[in-house]
Phi, psi and omega in degrees: 000143179298326187297341179297334180263108179292127184292349178294333179303339179267099173289189181297155174285156177247122178280158182232135177273249176247101185301137180086346181245022184306323182296332182269357182311314180301324179287317180299330184294337184294305177299324178300314182296319180299317180293316179302314181297319179299317181297316182293315180294313182300307183287325177297318178297315178303313181298318181296314182299316184294324179288321191276325187265115183298333179293340180264010178274069180224156182310316183304318183280333175296318178294322178297322178296321178297319180296315180296320179296320178295313179299319180296317183292317178301315182295316180290341178279322182272331188303312185302315183286322181297312181292325179296321179291314185287321184275312192250358187053035179272095190263339185287140174219133181290153183306308184303315180296321182295312182294323179294318179298315179299317181301313182293315182302308184291320179300315184290335174297317180289324176298315181301316178300318180295323179292320177298324176294315179299321180294326179287328175296318178301313179293323179299312181295317183297325186263323184273329177225064187300328184290335182261003187307308184292331180278335179277309183263070176284164179303319183293326179290322178298317179297317180297317179299315180301314180295320179299316180296317179296313182298316180302315181295310188281331178281324185291342181266354180295312183304318180280333184280323184304313181301334181303330182292328180250006172291144171276146179238096185249358179269205176299150178252015185269121177271161187263000178232178177267016173211165186269132174236146183305311185295334180284313182292317188298330181293342181272353184282143174260071184200173177284112184252023182306312181300317181291341175276319187281316186305311181300326180296314179296317182298316179299319179297319185277346180247278183309309187293312181295317179301313181299321180296314181293320178300316180300312182291326179294326177287330174299315179293321178299314180298320178301315180295315182297321181294338179277352179284131187293305188279137181298326182294315179295324180298312180297321182296316181296315181292326182300324180291342182268341190299317180300314182296314179302318180299315180295321179298315181296316179303314183293308186285331178293321177291323177299312182295319179301314181296317180298315180298316180298317180294318185284313192248355184262036184306326185264359179291149180300150180305323182301325179296313179301312184294315180299318181298323181289330174291320178302317181300318184273341185250332186292309179300313179298331179286318186280323187307310179297324180296312181303312183290329179288324182285320192263346187250112182306315185299321180287324176300314179300318182295320178296315180299320179296320180296318183287331185276354181291000000 
């Protein structure tokens, strides 16, 4: 029985920055802080522009706002503990705070995947059935898709996170990152964690993997439609609206695949490589998404110029 292990035996968990590089933490904190500020400014600006500019009140930009909001929330969830470890060497984190942080981080990863899927559906409808675009992607449908994506992310993470609250923790309390992750916490539990091992694998298959598959097939259909367009100019115009989305999809899934490969096959890689890769996973997409959309989307460029010229 779990009750045999008094949970008091589990003091707070200890977060870890870059082991062996503690002396350099203040220096390492500088690029981290710069990236965090860039992510907050970039995504915050996108959200402000989409809210403020009536020309951006379209489904494509509503989904982009959801993506920016998700990126912003993930960043604000990891930033306090990462900066506390690097700046102040404040490593302790209470169980409840730790599980909540893991819950938000993992849920939002699935939300992000779902938003990228919704964005590919938006491009699919816009290019394959342009005449029905406004009747298919009404505001209420966009809201329903957004809520569906949020619910899928946040409900699917309840089953693995909930048991963490009543697992006993009698082993080491040292976590391997400067933020809490489910797979990291569960390894410290003195309990049967079979469900917590199996469930995430199934979940990843049904979310990340399935989403990527559907995005891939929607682009196959989009390309088929685009190739059928007679004029080269219209063809380029149609593809151009997809380039930002394709770039964000690649950034997201390449980091997911990179992280998975390092975990699976990088057993002998130095710890610093594992740790750095997980930071890349959480910081690279939120950092890149606003840049990609600012560079590639004319409408957002115009909106930025209007903001600057005020």
